[in-house]
Amino acid sequence: MGKTLVLAEKPSVGREIARVLGCKQKGDGCLMGKEYIVTWALGHLVTLCDPEAYGEAYKTWSFDTLPMLPKKMELTIIPQTAKQYGAVKKLLHSKEVTALVIATDAGREGELVARWILEKAGFRKPIKRLWISSQTDRAIRQGFANLKDGREYNNLYASAQARAEADWLVGFNVTRALTCKFNAQLSAGRVQTPTLALLTAREKEIRGFVPKEFWTVKADLGKMTVMWKGKNGTAIYDREEAEKIAKKIQGKTFMVTAVHAAEKQTPPPMLYDLTELQREANKRFGYSPKQTLNIMQRLYEQHKVLTYPRTDSRYLTEDLLPTMEERLQAVMVGEYGDFVREIRAKGRKIAKACVNSQKVNDHHAIIPTEERVRMPDLSSEEKKIYDLVVRRFLACFYPVYQYRHTRAEFAAEGEVFAASGREVTAKGWKAVYDLADEDVDETEQNMPPLKSDDKFICRGVSLKNGYTSPPARYTEASLLSAMENPGRFIQDRKMREYIGGGLGTPATRADIIEKLYASFYVEKQGSSMVPTAKGIQLVDLVPEDLKEPQLTAQWEMRLDAIASGKEKKEAFIGEIREYAGALVKTVKNSDKTYKHENLTRNVCPECGKFLLEVNGKRGKMLVCQDRECGYRKSVSLKTNVRCPNCHKVMELFGEGEKRTYICPCGYREREEAFRKRMKGNEKGASKRDVQKYLRQQKKEEDTNDLFAAAFEKALQEKKRK
């Protein structure tokens, strides 16, 4: 009797599946048992070939070879993971193996990881599919007890193929066209470019904004403060008018003209999908979307305490309801225990609004698994993300938050004033958070009992001036919101309704944001994302429809149709080939120009051209303007060290013994002197804090060294060719 080969996406997942299936014997890139052999990929082992693989002509970037439209898209083995691919291929063709279970991530990209390996290896044996939303032992056992026929997912694979091939055809062709036309390292893509366009459009609004001064008038009535109110709000744009009102009401009688009191309530917030979790983690902890996804992956794969992260649903399916008691039991640690005991004592069920099977596609919302959490095993970062998910989950078992909202209007000397406030009548789900109301307007206050014709004497008047503000720059959190809901940027109503999925997918948005930083199209200033001159120019240079969110909406609609069997992949790709050719023609005929606005007088040691100064996520760098060269050098590193004079964050410049902390205020200190000072400063940072800082610095240096090594390797390979 033959054995079944199980193909997981990562070694960590493979080892857990192997443990559950009783596969204990180590093999070459696998674990073996009586019935199963478990092997794994390392993410993608196989990918689409680069243009250079289709012929010598494509090794030179030139308009003469554009558009690049291979008759058949070929697959290639990724060199860095070729050893594991060889091990997997050997197992796939082993006479001992009679069938395969695809156990990669249950989604479009997970399907692609496995199917590309099988296609490249020429696998023709029967295929089953494991489709689960958590990595607990029970979920794995239940999944293997209910394996699906692999053929049921052929259309999903076709959809994934279509997405990858279309992105290749558009991305490579437009990137080469832009680079050849404008002699600069420029790239464009279906999701990257419209995302960058959102940032540059906001930046143009900010730069074109002219602030306008205004004044507000507040009156102190003893038991409350009221604010002047006109037909168009509380702002007065004429200073003399504001001063006139303030003088007129001083010491005068205010009479209540209207009181509006209403009992209001707010239901618990919906459960997390990945994008909402990334947004919340960015706001609360400053985590990047990529960082949050990586933390979630560990909580899902390694600790098994949270369900599948790459989900776009905030709902649960009906069949999950019987598991709620075990999930509550699993989180019954620390202060969570008090909430669980209250939920049980009062027989509460999860809110009905959280359950809707029709609104769950591949995976349900992120919630705790039935695996009991061991808090000491979690890192500080993991605890924070786990805490967000658990509190949101528990909140959904609590009743609505209730309050009485009071709004009153007053008259004094012919002028109208207003005040508002709220009184909490039932804390409801907010008891889980025990936080101040985040949705309360800062002008709201505790209001005394009021009725019409009540009178108050003005005890004092305050006149305050301010300026109208431009729209806020995007943060990673607000950009995720814009990427998730870009409908307002689309003119076509049908497309606007369809683009519910937004720009990219929950799994890819973090990578898109990281790519904008890595390409130096965007730099971070505080928590804000600011497009660089390069990014702003790129959006002006790319073909018009490539920067519109509508393109992604159209693609996703077609890809969904392919996944559901309503459309053929070949028809879609045929149209994309024509579209790629049209894009190349548009770029070639462009009369626009590109100018390096960050050119330095530093000369590249490799090719002799002037270097560009760029701001990376970790600090300043000098990079060569020539795409063929690719030279880059770190100039400074961002640090967490604060200046002893002005307390601003300093940057670390130089190399070796000359490494120096420099502050914008002019303060300078050698790194060696700083370390000695910190170690000897008993009243300053603790030994633990110093060690933590030094570890962080080492981590940043190692990361930069890895990048440098990767670039050096790529350059050497290019030179050998």
XYZ file of C-alpha atoms in Angstrom:
721
model
C 0.000 0.000 0.000
C 1.378 3.387 -1.016
C 1.759 6.481 1.057
C 0.191 9.931 0.744
C 2.543 12.898 0.384
C 1.469 16.072 2.208
C 2.819 19.380 0.856
C 2.796 22.280 3.363
C 3.791 25.874 2.612
C 6.413 26.271 5.366
C 8.606 23.944 7.463
C 6.958 25.050 10.737
C 3.490 24.129 9.441
C 4.819 20.918 7.925
C 6.334 19.816 11.232
C 3.061 20.438 13.088
C 1.038 18.469 10.535
C 3.630 15.685 10.695
C 3.338 15.540 14.498
C -0.464 15.242 14.318
C -0.218 12.548 11.617
C 2.427 10.598 13.531
C 5.261 11.194 11.036
C 8.408 11.042 13.200
C 11.144 9.654 10.939
C 13.375 12.349 9.425
C 14.069 12.279 5.710
C 15.556 14.610 3.117
C 13.359 17.720 3.498
C 10.504 15.678 4.955
C 9.115 13.707 7.892
C 7.848 10.169 7.292
C 5.249 7.927 8.918
C 3.313 4.737 8.179
C 0.641 6.360 6.012
C 1.953 9.843 5.285
C 5.101 11.653 4.247
C 5.036 15.374 5.066
C 7.196 17.788 3.076
C 7.117 21.540 2.614
C 7.928 24.495 0.441
C 9.741 27.576 1.718
C 7.057 29.910 0.429
C 7.409 29.865 -3.373
C 9.921 27.317 -4.701
C 8.897 28.009 -8.293
C 8.051 31.290 -9.995
C 7.561 32.802 -13.446
C 10.755 33.236 -15.457
C 12.277 36.701 -15.738
C 12.313 38.261 -19.238
C 15.980 37.314 -19.734
C 14.985 33.624 -19.849
C 13.069 34.131 -23.102
C 16.142 34.947 -25.198
C 19.402 36.883 -25.433
C 17.607 39.955 -26.798
C 15.791 40.487 -23.507
C 19.026 40.726 -21.499
C 19.398 44.299 -22.766
C 16.775 46.837 -21.730
C 15.642 48.466 -24.944
C 12.442 49.649 -26.614
C 13.392 47.358 -29.520
C 12.368 44.319 -27.450
C 9.128 45.794 -26.103
C 6.450 44.720 -25.558
C 7.603 41.373 -24.176
C 4.777 38.892 -24.844
C 5.949 35.258 -24.475
C 3.653 32.762 -26.201
C 3.750 30.581 -23.088
C 4.717 31.780 -19.627
C 7.481 29.510 -18.356
C 8.244 28.513 -14.783
C 11.663 28.457 -13.149
C 13.089 27.091 -9.906
C 14.077 29.814 -7.444
C 17.867 29.348 -6.977
C 17.888 30.118 -3.244
C 15.443 27.266 -2.513
C 16.483 24.849 -5.268
C 17.687 22.227 -2.763
C 14.257 21.935 -1.136
C 12.572 21.877 -4.549
C 14.815 18.936 -5.481
C 13.774 17.094 -2.318
C 10.070 17.745 -2.987
C 10.354 16.683 -6.636
C 12.055 13.434 -5.656
C 9.216 12.672 -3.244
C 6.549 13.573 -5.822
C 7.988 10.987 -8.236
C 8.704 8.366 -5.596
C 7.068 4.992 -6.334
C 6.146 4.868 -2.642
C 3.903 7.953 -3.075
C 0.518 7.212 -4.635
C -1.361 10.467 -3.874
C -0.830 14.038 -2.691
C -2.544 16.353 -0.199
C -2.040 20.062 -0.856
C -1.739 21.619 2.621
C -0.489 25.076 1.654
C -2.358 28.164 2.902
C -6.044 27.904 2.050
C -6.369 30.763 -0.448
C -5.549 31.885 -3.992
C -1.818 32.423 -3.408
C -1.456 29.265 -1.331
C -2.956 27.306 -4.208
C -0.421 28.890 -6.565
C 2.531 27.917 -4.344
C 1.600 24.241 -4.558
C 0.357 24.031 -8.139
C 3.438 25.703 -9.633
C 5.632 23.130 -7.853
C 3.470 20.292 -9.174
C 3.442 21.703 -12.699
C 7.205 22.233 -12.805
C 7.808 18.743 -11.425
C 5.347 17.129 -13.879
C 3.206 15.534 -11.140
C 0.245 13.473 -12.429
C -1.011 11.455 -9.427
C -4.350 12.029 -7.571
C -4.605 15.246 -5.542
C -6.619 16.070 -2.412
C -6.917 19.489 -0.746
C -6.670 20.339 2.967
C -8.704 23.490 3.667
C -8.518 24.723 7.282
C -8.606 28.079 9.086
C -6.492 27.270 12.146
C -3.453 25.129 12.924
C -4.698 23.412 16.092
C -4.425 19.643 16.347
C -8.207 19.317 16.178
C -8.473 21.500 13.048
C -5.755 19.450 11.314
C -7.432 16.140 12.221
C -10.856 17.364 11.126
C -9.341 18.720 7.912
C -7.759 15.375 7.052
C -11.035 13.633 7.860
C -12.772 15.905 5.335
C -10.259 16.286 2.500
C -11.556 17.847 -0.717
C -10.986 16.629 -4.256
C -8.112 18.714 -5.664
C -10.027 19.199 -8.936
C -12.536 21.376 -7.079
C -9.781 24.010 -6.865
C -8.646 23.947 -10.512
C -10.485 27.196 -11.223
C -8.909 28.821 -8.157
C -5.497 27.829 -9.552
C -6.423 29.260 -12.956
C -7.394 32.523 -11.245
C -4.080 32.625 -9.359
C -2.173 31.912 -12.578
C -4.047 34.665 -14.381
C -3.236 37.170 -11.630
C 0.479 36.294 -11.670
C 0.829 36.297 -15.462
C -1.122 39.545 -15.863
C 1.029 41.280 -13.243
C 4.139 40.003 -15.062
C 2.962 41.260 -18.465
C 1.983 44.707 -17.210
C 4.666 45.156 -14.549
C 7.739 44.090 -16.516
C 6.698 45.837 -19.722
C 5.797 49.167 -18.118
C 8.824 49.096 -15.798
C 11.220 48.524 -18.701
C 9.449 51.122 -20.835
C 9.640 53.782 -18.109
C 13.289 53.008 -17.343
C 14.330 53.106 -21.015
C 12.341 56.260 -21.742
C 13.458 58.330 -18.763
C 16.859 56.728 -17.941
C 15.983 56.244 -14.265
C 15.172 53.324 -11.957
C 11.384 53.470 -12.261
C 8.805 50.727 -11.782
C 5.036 50.480 -12.000
C 2.384 47.923 -11.185
C -1.356 47.331 -11.045
C -1.619 47.847 -7.256
C 1.574 49.753 -6.449
C 0.920 52.624 -8.851
C -2.674 53.526 -7.868
C -1.613 53.273 -4.211
C 1.234 55.719 -4.861
C -1.237 57.928 -6.757
C -3.390 58.194 -3.595
C -0.356 59.459 -1.670
C 0.736 61.966 -4.328
C -2.799 63.323 -4.805
C -3.031 63.990 -1.061
C 0.426 65.626 -1.093
C -0.627 67.988 -3.894
C -3.716 68.949 -1.876
C -1.533 69.726 1.135
C 1.005 71.746 -0.853
C -1.728 73.750 -2.530
C -3.601 74.431 0.694
C -3.738 78.026 1.962
C -4.515 78.188 5.713
C -7.129 80.673 6.844
C -7.196 82.225 10.327
C -10.370 81.963 12.398
C -11.587 82.654 15.947
C -13.945 80.897 18.353
C -15.822 82.432 21.283
C -16.505 80.411 24.456
C -18.529 81.530 27.467
C -18.125 80.130 30.989
C -21.590 79.680 32.539
C -20.315 78.109 35.770
C -21.752 74.614 35.429
C -20.723 74.300 31.781
C -18.956 76.019 28.884
C -20.863 77.037 25.745
C -19.545 77.986 22.324
C -20.789 80.575 19.829
C -22.515 78.994 16.871
C -23.291 80.537 13.491
C -25.034 79.246 10.356
C -21.783 77.686 9.098
C -20.346 76.384 12.344
C -18.330 77.782 15.223
C -15.510 79.502 13.283
C -15.529 83.317 12.902
C -13.195 84.533 10.141
C -13.295 88.225 11.111
C -11.316 89.081 14.246
C -13.193 92.307 14.891
C -16.492 90.452 14.673
C -15.263 87.839 17.182
C -14.060 90.515 19.608
C -17.371 92.344 19.254
C -19.333 89.201 20.201
C -17.023 88.460 23.142
C -17.391 91.986 24.516
C -21.152 92.009 24.017
C -21.855 88.849 26.081
C -19.470 89.468 28.990
C -21.487 89.297 32.256
C -24.783 88.937 30.385
C -27.643 86.472 30.923
C -27.800 83.280 28.822
C -31.174 81.571 28.425
C -31.740 77.971 27.380
C -33.790 78.010 24.162
C -33.743 74.290 23.313
C -32.763 71.007 24.952
C -32.435 67.768 22.982
C -31.808 64.649 25.087
C -31.630 61.212 23.511
C -30.830 57.712 24.742
C -28.184 56.282 22.427
C -26.300 53.030 22.132
C -23.283 51.629 20.311
C -23.000 47.912 19.496
C -19.709 46.027 19.958
C -17.217 46.561 17.115
C -17.034 43.845 14.474
C -14.392 41.124 14.688
C -11.033 41.690 13.004
C -10.074 40.912 9.451
C -6.372 41.340 8.615
C -6.624 44.910 7.321
C -8.558 46.174 10.341
C -6.073 44.478 12.676
C -3.120 46.023 10.812
C -4.796 49.420 10.974
C -5.424 49.137 14.727
C -1.882 47.906 15.454
C -0.428 50.827 13.491
C -2.524 53.351 15.414
C -1.866 51.879 18.850
C 1.672 50.519 18.611
C 3.139 52.041 15.441
C 3.556 48.574 13.878
C 3.872 48.507 10.103
C 1.318 46.354 8.248
C 4.090 43.884 7.363
C 5.166 43.679 11.011
C 1.620 42.934 12.169
C 1.190 40.220 9.541
C 4.455 38.565 10.601
C 3.372 38.611 14.263
C -0.006 37.154 13.315
C 1.670 34.373 11.334
C 3.629 33.345 14.450
C 0.491 33.396 16.599
C -1.252 31.253 13.960
C 1.502 28.811 12.988
C 3.859 28.611 15.953
C 1.636 29.270 18.971
C -1.643 28.160 17.282
C -3.680 30.531 19.454
C -5.242 32.636 16.668
C -6.970 31.627 13.444
C -5.796 32.180 9.855
C -4.609 35.800 9.452
C -4.948 36.476 5.712
C -8.715 36.941 5.768
C -10.895 39.706 4.354
C -14.003 38.752 6.368
C -15.150 40.141 9.724
C -17.847 37.489 10.179
C -18.138 33.927 11.458
C -19.998 30.989 9.957
C -22.858 29.225 11.751
C -20.899 25.993 12.164
C -18.381 27.784 14.426
C -20.944 28.630 17.128
C -20.646 25.278 18.983
C -16.887 25.965 19.398
C -17.308 29.301 21.213
C -17.242 27.748 24.706
C -13.881 26.064 24.061
C -12.438 29.280 22.625
C -13.538 31.177 25.725
C -11.928 28.501 27.894
C -8.690 28.829 25.889
C -8.340 32.567 26.690
C -9.263 32.235 30.368
C -6.000 33.619 31.723
C -5.196 36.771 33.692
C -7.751 39.558 33.476
C -9.459 37.852 30.510
C -10.687 35.280 33.039
C -12.953 37.802 34.776
C -14.674 38.609 31.489
C -15.079 34.934 30.565
C -16.595 34.152 33.993
C -19.073 37.015 33.575
C -19.984 35.825 30.071
C -20.639 32.317 31.404
C -22.484 33.469 34.526
C -24.903 35.528 32.453
C -25.198 32.966 29.662
C -24.159 35.412 26.976
C -23.804 34.398 23.332
C -21.676 36.064 20.694
C -23.504 38.951 18.961
C -25.741 37.840 16.081
C -24.233 40.627 13.946
C -20.924 38.695 13.989
C -22.425 35.594 12.368
C -23.149 35.598 8.642
C -22.062 32.612 6.560
C -22.892 34.468 3.338
C -20.200 37.060 4.049
C -17.387 34.538 4.549
C -15.458 33.532 1.429
C -12.276 31.525 2.064
C -11.809 32.304 5.761
C -13.779 33.728 8.674
C -12.760 36.615 10.954
C -9.663 36.382 13.148
C -10.558 34.902 16.554
C -8.842 32.784 19.235
C -8.508 29.060 18.572
C -9.406 26.300 21.048
C -5.695 26.028 21.939
C -5.062 27.333 25.468
C -2.661 30.263 25.427
C 0.589 30.208 27.405
C 1.294 33.901 27.925
C 4.939 33.392 29.066
C 5.677 31.846 25.649
C 4.596 35.002 23.792
C 6.938 37.891 23.018
C 5.959 41.449 23.925
C 4.823 42.093 20.339
C 2.838 38.868 20.207
C 1.090 39.686 23.490
C -0.042 43.060 22.135
C -1.556 41.613 18.955
C -3.057 38.680 20.861
C -4.580 41.144 23.323
C -6.228 43.132 20.508
C -7.841 40.016 19.037
C -8.965 38.525 22.358
C -10.520 41.743 23.673
C -12.372 42.274 20.387
C -13.601 38.663 20.562
C -14.762 38.999 24.199
C -16.399 42.386 23.523
C -18.693 40.682 21.015
C -20.247 38.674 23.889
C -21.178 41.833 25.794
C -24.285 44.040 25.408
C -24.361 47.440 23.740
C -22.735 50.510 25.275
C -25.497 52.957 26.324
C -25.418 56.658 27.106
C -27.662 59.699 27.300
C -26.634 62.430 24.880
C -27.717 65.997 25.647
C -27.457 68.927 23.250
C -28.611 72.404 24.285
C -28.806 75.821 22.667
C -28.629 79.188 24.424
C -29.412 82.793 23.493
C -27.547 85.867 24.753
C -27.696 89.392 23.325
C -29.033 88.112 20.011
C -26.271 85.499 19.615
C -26.654 81.709 19.610
C -24.457 79.381 21.673
C -24.429 75.607 22.031
C -23.108 72.863 24.308
C -23.285 69.074 24.352
C -22.409 66.210 26.644
C -23.043 62.575 27.465
C -23.764 60.496 30.536
C -22.912 56.773 30.446
C -25.891 54.663 31.515
C -24.499 51.178 30.750
C -20.841 50.490 29.989
C -21.667 47.293 28.094
C -18.856 45.988 25.868
C -16.573 48.896 26.781
C -16.040 47.196 30.153
C -13.729 44.785 28.304
C -11.480 47.664 27.319
C -11.893 49.864 30.394
C -10.824 52.831 28.277
C -12.084 56.381 27.901
C -14.618 56.759 25.101
C -12.536 57.189 21.970
C -15.494 58.347 19.900
C -16.437 61.204 22.238
C -16.107 64.698 20.769
C -13.556 66.713 22.749
C -16.112 69.547 23.114
C -18.498 67.285 25.055
C -18.709 67.697 28.828
C -20.750 66.703 31.844
C -24.015 68.583 31.455
C -26.262 69.623 34.366
C -30.027 68.959 34.151
C -31.468 71.598 31.791
C -34.893 72.796 30.673
C -36.074 75.590 28.412
C -35.942 79.123 29.837
C -33.268 78.214 32.431
C -30.956 81.195 32.892
C -27.220 81.465 33.566
C -24.854 84.398 34.008
C -21.705 84.566 31.868
C -18.739 84.442 34.256
C -16.043 84.808 31.650
C -15.323 84.808 27.941
C -12.403 83.241 26.057
C -11.416 84.195 22.540
C -9.224 81.657 20.768
C -7.702 81.833 17.318
C -6.600 79.008 15.037
C -6.005 78.165 11.394
C -7.828 75.878 9.022
C -5.868 72.671 8.495
C -4.950 70.923 5.251
C -6.007 67.289 4.847
C -3.795 65.003 6.932
C -1.040 63.024 5.268
C -1.616 59.299 5.091
C -0.258 57.086 7.841
C 0.164 53.377 7.218
C -3.141 52.886 9.063
C -5.117 55.427 7.016
C -3.500 54.242 3.764
C -4.694 50.711 4.531
C -8.209 52.160 4.891
C -7.893 53.939 1.534
C -6.560 50.765 -0.118
C -9.401 48.740 1.378
C -12.091 51.202 0.261
C -10.888 53.163 -2.800
C -14.416 53.364 -4.246
C -14.629 57.132 -3.849
C -11.783 57.489 -6.353
C -13.696 55.566 -9.049
C -16.123 57.264 -11.416
C -17.802 54.147 -12.848
C -20.661 53.234 -10.492
C -20.597 49.504 -11.266
C -16.850 49.337 -10.633
C -17.228 51.437 -7.483
C -19.718 48.928 -6.117
C -17.520 45.988 -7.091
C -14.247 47.152 -5.627
C -15.309 46.079 -2.155
C -12.071 44.100 -2.044
C -10.054 47.249 -2.622
C -6.487 47.695 -3.870
C -4.594 44.445 -3.425
C -5.628 41.778 -0.936
C -5.288 41.690 2.862
C -2.252 39.454 2.350
C -0.465 41.718 -0.177
C -1.138 45.276 1.051
C 1.683 45.167 3.590
C 4.165 44.144 0.868
C 2.952 46.928 -1.428
C 3.578 49.530 1.296
C 7.040 48.086 1.966
C 7.821 48.193 -1.764
C 6.940 51.902 -1.912
C 9.557 52.524 0.783
C 12.131 50.211 -0.812
C 11.763 51.920 -4.216
C 12.220 55.341 -2.546
C 8.834 56.552 -3.818
C 7.777 57.275 -0.241
C 9.600 58.171 2.958
C 8.408 58.192 6.530
C 8.286 61.414 8.546
C 7.102 60.586 12.046
C 4.043 58.422 11.444
C 3.240 60.119 8.116
C 3.970 58.691 4.660
C 5.362 61.419 2.396
C 5.866 60.831 -1.350
C 9.329 61.764 -2.595
C 10.075 63.828 -5.704
C 10.724 60.508 -7.458
C 7.318 59.152 -6.449
C 5.468 62.327 -7.459
C 7.184 62.385 -10.853
C 6.518 58.694 -11.455
C 2.762 59.130 -11.030
C 2.902 61.929 -13.604
C 4.862 59.731 -16.042
C 2.837 56.480 -15.978
C -0.094 55.949 -18.379
C -3.265 57.481 -16.984
C -5.419 54.379 -16.472
C -2.602 52.489 -14.728
C -2.850 54.838 -11.744
C -6.616 54.476 -11.358
C -8.062 52.030 -8.779
C -10.629 51.043 -11.409
C -8.029 48.840 -13.137
C -7.711 46.637 -10.069
C -11.503 46.522 -9.724
C -11.816 45.300 -13.295
C -9.098 42.695 -12.816
C -10.523 41.362 -9.558
C -13.963 41.049 -11.110
C -12.497 38.989 -13.960
C -10.316 36.913 -11.607
C -13.336 36.085 -9.452
C -15.182 35.020 -12.582
C -12.283 32.699 -13.484
C -12.244 31.265 -9.938
C -15.968 30.506 -10.146
C -15.696 28.975 -13.626
C -17.663 31.737 -15.363
C -14.728 32.903 -17.492
C -11.679 31.311 -19.089
C -8.181 32.351 -18.074
C -7.063 32.436 -21.730
C -9.584 35.143 -22.685
C -8.463 37.374 -19.820
C -4.734 36.957 -20.522
C -5.331 37.610 -24.224
C -6.762 41.025 -23.393
C -3.934 41.736 -20.918
C -1.341 41.048 -23.646
C -2.966 43.664 -25.850
C -3.180 46.071 -22.924
C 0.527 45.646 -22.088
C 1.416 46.527 -25.682
C -0.745 49.636 -25.550
C 0.903 50.758 -22.294
C 4.391 50.445 -23.802
C 3.303 52.512 -26.791
C 1.883 55.219 -24.510
C 5.147 55.499 -22.565
C 7.257 55.506 -25.732
C 5.241 58.369 -27.242
C 5.287 60.458 -24.063
C 6.726 63.989 -24.314
C 7.315 64.239 -20.543
C 10.714 64.361 -18.832
C 12.171 63.045 -15.566
C 14.652 64.956 -13.385
C 16.700 63.638 -10.450
C 15.992 66.141 -7.671
C 18.182 64.376 -5.101
C 21.444 64.304 -7.073
C 24.620 64.703 -4.997
C 28.220 65.542 -5.970
C 29.347 62.135 -4.683
C 30.620 59.900 -7.477
C 29.741 56.211 -7.749
C 32.932 54.117 -7.277
C 31.567 51.486 -9.668
C 30.487 53.495 -12.739
C 31.538 57.099 -12.082
C 28.046 58.621 -12.221
C 26.732 60.964 -9.541
C 24.950 59.265 -6.636
C 21.439 60.019 -5.387
C 20.666 60.634 -1.706
C 17.550 58.820 -0.537
C 15.742 58.346 2.764
C 15.125 54.678 3.446
C 13.047 53.314 6.320
C 16.222 52.767 8.359
C 18.113 55.923 7.413
C 19.821 57.850 4.614
C 21.526 56.085 1.716
C 23.506 56.950 -1.394
C 22.370 54.950 -4.439
C 23.581 54.946 -8.019
C 21.237 56.497 -10.551
C 22.228 53.867 -13.136
C 19.943 50.837 -13.068
C 22.675 48.607 -14.520
C 25.078 49.525 -11.721
C 22.931 49.217 -8.602
C 25.603 50.490 -6.172
C 24.330 51.710 -2.801
C 25.882 52.768 0.486
C 24.426 53.522 3.904
C 25.030 57.104 5.086
C 23.175 57.136 8.397
C 20.929 54.967 10.539
C 17.815 56.070 12.375
C 18.093 55.336 16.086
C 16.067 55.582 19.280
C 18.800 57.595 20.995
C 17.719 61.043 22.133
C 19.914 64.117 22.283
C 20.861 65.087 25.878
C 20.394 68.775 24.957
C 17.132 69.025 22.994
C 15.843 65.419 23.413
C 15.248 64.949 19.674
C 16.044 61.574 18.089
C 19.604 61.421 16.697
C 21.010 59.636 13.639
C 24.133 57.476 13.537
C 26.671 58.484 10.861
C 29.984 57.009 9.721
C 31.678 53.634 9.924
C 33.877 51.759 12.408
C 35.511 53.872 15.108
C 34.210 57.077 13.516
C 30.525 56.230 13.984
C 28.939 59.333 15.473
C 25.509 60.296 16.787
C 24.412 63.633 15.329
C 21.361 65.676 16.347
C 19.610 68.306 14.173
C 20.424 70.825 16.927
C 24.149 70.330 16.287
C 25.037 68.018 19.193
C 27.555 65.282 18.251
C 28.836 62.281 20.184
C 30.992 59.331 19.139
C 29.223 55.985 19.484
C 31.999 54.605 21.692
C 31.664 57.557 24.083
C 27.890 57.152 24.136
C 28.119 53.478 25.063
C 30.540 54.213 27.889
C 28.319 57.017 29.156
C 25.204 54.821 29.053
C 26.884 51.928 30.843
C 28.176 54.221 33.551
C 25.010 56.270 33.934
C 23.255 54.575 36.852
C 20.679 57.317 37.095
C 19.939 57.179 33.381
C 18.949 54.126 31.421
C 18.999 50.798 33.194
C 21.413 48.066 32.196
C 18.469 46.230 30.683
C 17.490 49.276 28.590
C 21.062 49.705 27.342
C 21.284 46.026 26.370
C 17.935 46.225 24.626
C 19.080 49.284 22.692
C 22.380 47.651 21.694
C 20.526 44.544 20.494
C 18.241 46.743 18.392
C 21.230 48.547 16.868
C 22.875 45.214 16.067
C 19.656 44.012 14.462
C 19.495 47.118 12.270
C 23.149 46.743 11.279
C 22.661 43.064 10.432
C 19.607 43.888 8.330
C 21.548 46.506 6.399
C 24.419 44.045 5.971
C 21.969 41.467 4.579
C 20.626 43.960 2.081
C 24.161 44.960 1.115
C 25.170 41.317 0.694
C 22.117 40.618 -1.458
C 22.855 43.555 -3.732
C 26.543 42.617 -3.943
C 25.621 39.054 -4.921
C 23.228 40.324 -7.598
C 25.894 42.658 -8.984
C 28.513 39.916 -9.126
C 26.098 37.592 -10.943
C 25.311 40.381 -13.414
C 29.030 40.964 -14.063
C 29.662 37.235 -14.615
C 26.904 37.216 -17.243
